[in-house]
Amino acid sequence: LLTEALHVWTDSVKGLAALVEKHKDRRGVYFTVESFKTEARKQTNVLALKALRLDIDAGQKKHDTDPYGTYATQHDARQALQRFGTATGLLPSIVVSSGEGLHVYYVLNESCAPQEWQPVAEALKRFCKGHGLCTDPTVTADSARILRPVTTLHTNGQRVSVLEATGKVYTLAEFAEQVGASQDTPDSLPAPARAYDMSVNADVLQQYDAAP
């Protein structure tokens, strides 16, 4: 849990729920949606993840700044998400009102390692863009991301709440197939068919004294 630039660590979901309850009337409280090997919130320290997620920004102020990447209202954002789900068959597990926009979770049936999760998250970014859904792509593929926990307060005073909970759960393979993710890992990819002679770049790097 992150509150007032202070990390508070817990080793269970029950402990996390207790921390959220304790801090629910504060603004600017976040939680990590993954587990870590040690008490250090960075991507290289991520242990496991159990959901894919989207951050859909909404609000007139954000929309005025970024009209092509956000929605003017939360209602507009939710309608766009519903159209996206209908068109693609990608049903969210949980939709949360973050206070202005939406946090969307696609829950997995079991935790997976970061190296398994990352290519699927990158594919989800492309999938959303390809179907015209405006999301924050950084959040989608950030394995060490923080989001707002339900019942806490947004900085605008709105309480974070669940708008929809479908109960839908995915296997990682099922979700990957649905968003068109490659299951190849860097170790499993074939070696290049040929080696390229990079010496041709020497002419470009050559320094000349003559005037252009």
XYZ file of C-alpha atoms in Angstrom:
212
model
C 0.000 0.000 0.000
C 1.309 3.481 -0.894
C 0.068 6.449 1.123
C 1.655 9.899 1.490
C 4.753 8.665 -0.392
C 5.188 5.908 2.183
C 5.161 2.211 1.330
C 3.494 -0.123 3.829
C 4.060 -3.824 3.162
C 1.902 -6.820 4.019
C 2.223 -10.528 3.261
C -1.453 -11.353 2.661
C -4.614 -10.121 0.971
C -6.258 -10.029 4.406
C -3.496 -7.721 5.614
C -3.936 -5.522 2.563
C -7.680 -5.263 3.200
C -6.989 -4.173 6.781
C -4.578 -1.476 5.593
C -7.085 -0.192 3.047
C -9.775 -0.034 5.721
C -7.413 1.913 7.968
C -6.555 4.481 5.291
C -9.811 4.574 3.310
C -10.655 8.169 4.228
C -7.342 9.512 2.979
C -6.805 10.826 -0.533
C -4.005 9.551 -2.733
C -3.844 5.979 -1.432
C -2.681 3.267 -3.851
C -1.943 -0.436 -3.787
C 0.214 -2.697 -5.929
C -1.627 -5.199 -8.061
C 1.211 -7.725 -7.980
C 3.443 -9.419 -5.417
C 7.156 -8.787 -4.895
C 10.170 -10.840 -3.870
C 11.316 -8.276 -1.317
C 10.146 -4.885 -0.075
C 11.152 -2.961 -3.184
C 8.539 -1.813 -5.700
C 10.316 -2.112 -9.028
C 9.780 -4.242 -12.103
C 12.898 -6.342 -11.585
C 11.602 -7.315 -8.155
C 8.128 -8.490 -9.215
C 7.392 -12.048 -8.125
C 3.989 -12.828 -9.633
C 0.880 -11.283 -11.197
C -2.709 -12.503 -11.297
C -4.487 -10.026 -13.565
C -4.201 -7.919 -16.686
C -5.525 -4.379 -16.245
C -6.414 -1.175 -18.022
C -6.476 2.434 -16.862
C -9.040 4.431 -18.843
C -8.742 8.143 -18.141
C -11.792 10.405 -18.135
C -12.705 13.898 -17.025
C -13.037 17.157 -18.882
C -9.695 18.551 -17.750
C -7.760 15.501 -18.957
C -9.846 15.315 -22.113
C -9.090 18.945 -22.975
C -5.372 18.145 -22.686
C -5.518 14.789 -24.484
C -8.746 14.512 -26.513
C -7.593 11.438 -28.446
C -6.388 9.409 -25.473
C -9.097 10.066 -22.889
C -12.859 10.423 -22.515
C -14.768 13.546 -21.512
C -16.846 11.721 -18.890
C -16.783 8.415 -17.043
C -20.069 7.561 -18.767
C -18.364 7.959 -22.157
C -15.503 5.746 -20.964
C -17.858 3.046 -19.764
C -19.808 3.062 -23.028
C -16.546 2.735 -24.969
C -15.511 -0.207 -22.775
C -18.874 -1.894 -23.353
C -18.548 -1.457 -27.122
C -15.028 -2.865 -26.935
C -16.219 -5.903 -24.971
C -19.096 -6.559 -27.349
C -16.886 -6.281 -30.424
C -14.033 -8.413 -29.106
C -15.659 -10.777 -26.621
C -13.124 -9.663 -24.020
C -15.273 -9.468 -20.908
C -13.776 -7.653 -17.886
C -13.727 -9.396 -14.525
C -14.050 -6.181 -12.528
C -14.679 -2.566 -13.532
C -13.779 0.038 -10.911
C -14.617 3.716 -10.788
C -11.274 5.295 -9.969
C -12.939 8.593 -9.088
C -12.924 10.021 -12.610
C -11.975 7.241 -14.987
C -12.036 3.437 -14.919
C -9.696 0.708 -13.739
C -10.472 -2.528 -15.555
C -9.240 -5.928 -14.355
C -9.047 -9.205 -16.278
C -8.440 -11.785 -13.548
C -6.352 -14.900 -14.173
C -7.120 -18.284 -12.621
C -3.603 -18.510 -11.207
C -0.575 -16.296 -10.705
C 2.052 -16.132 -13.422
C 5.671 -15.035 -13.612
C 6.541 -11.576 -15.005
C 8.193 -13.050 -18.100
C 4.956 -14.884 -18.922
C 2.766 -11.867 -18.197
C 4.737 -9.194 -20.058
C 4.196 -10.308 -23.693
C 0.473 -10.721 -23.033
C 0.281 -7.236 -21.508
C 2.106 -5.772 -24.516
C -0.348 -7.559 -26.815
C -3.260 -6.146 -24.808
C -1.900 -2.630 -25.443
C -1.900 -3.265 -29.196
C -5.297 -4.959 -29.025
C -6.934 -1.966 -27.337
C -5.356 0.482 -29.758
C -6.403 -1.626 -32.728
C -10.017 -1.603 -31.553
C -10.090 2.107 -30.762
C -10.274 1.875 -26.968
C -8.446 4.773 -25.306
C -6.271 3.539 -22.445
C -3.086 4.579 -20.685
C -0.651 2.113 -22.351
C 1.999 2.626 -19.685
C -0.299 1.215 -17.017
C -1.282 -1.782 -19.156
C 2.247 -3.136 -19.437
C 3.843 -1.895 -16.199
C 4.377 -5.000 -14.073
C 5.031 -2.919 -10.930
C 1.996 -0.677 -11.291
C -0.003 0.882 -8.466
C -3.742 1.614 -8.713
C -6.386 3.002 -6.379
C -7.938 0.497 -3.956
C -11.717 0.310 -3.669
C -13.293 2.395 -0.840
C -10.443 4.954 -0.744
C -10.761 8.544 -1.922
C -9.689 10.072 -5.211
C -8.064 13.483 -4.893
C -11.349 14.977 -6.113
C -13.141 13.506 -3.086
C -14.960 10.766 -5.007
C -14.828 7.328 -3.434
C -13.288 4.513 -5.489
C -15.963 1.865 -6.042
C -16.789 -1.289 -7.969
C -19.118 -0.614 -10.897
C -19.261 -4.136 -12.247
C -18.054 -7.588 -11.187
C -18.784 -10.311 -13.723
C -16.914 -13.178 -12.074
C -15.109 -13.866 -15.360
C -11.732 -15.599 -14.910
C -9.207 -16.366 -17.657
C -6.300 -18.729 -18.049
C -3.221 -16.888 -19.262
C -3.175 -18.971 -22.455
C -6.838 -18.215 -23.135
C -6.360 -14.487 -22.622
C -3.183 -14.470 -24.708
C -4.967 -16.125 -27.607
C -7.854 -13.680 -27.378
C -5.593 -10.617 -27.627
C -3.270 -12.170 -30.200
C -0.208 -12.486 -27.993
C 2.749 -14.549 -29.101
C 3.667 -17.228 -26.587
C 7.279 -17.164 -27.774
C 9.857 -16.103 -25.203
C 13.218 -14.562 -26.165
C 14.924 -17.911 -25.453
C 12.551 -19.805 -27.717
C 12.715 -17.491 -30.721
C 14.736 -18.810 -33.669
C 18.157 -17.323 -34.361
C 18.396 -14.870 -37.287
C 18.731 -16.644 -40.623
C 21.809 -14.636 -41.566
C 24.356 -12.323 -40.017
C 24.555 -8.769 -41.286
C 27.800 -6.983 -42.081
C 27.581 -3.751 -40.090
C 30.764 -2.316 -41.617
C 28.620 -0.582 -44.255
C 27.831 1.977 -41.562
C 31.426 3.164 -41.600
C 30.765 5.591 -44.472
C 27.979 7.252 -42.526
C 30.156 7.706 -39.473
C 33.130 9.059 -41.417
C 34.004 12.636 -40.489
C 34.698 15.040 -43.366
C 36.529 18.368 -43.217
C 34.988 19.812 -46.374
C 32.101 22.225 -46.155
C 28.712 20.671 -46.948
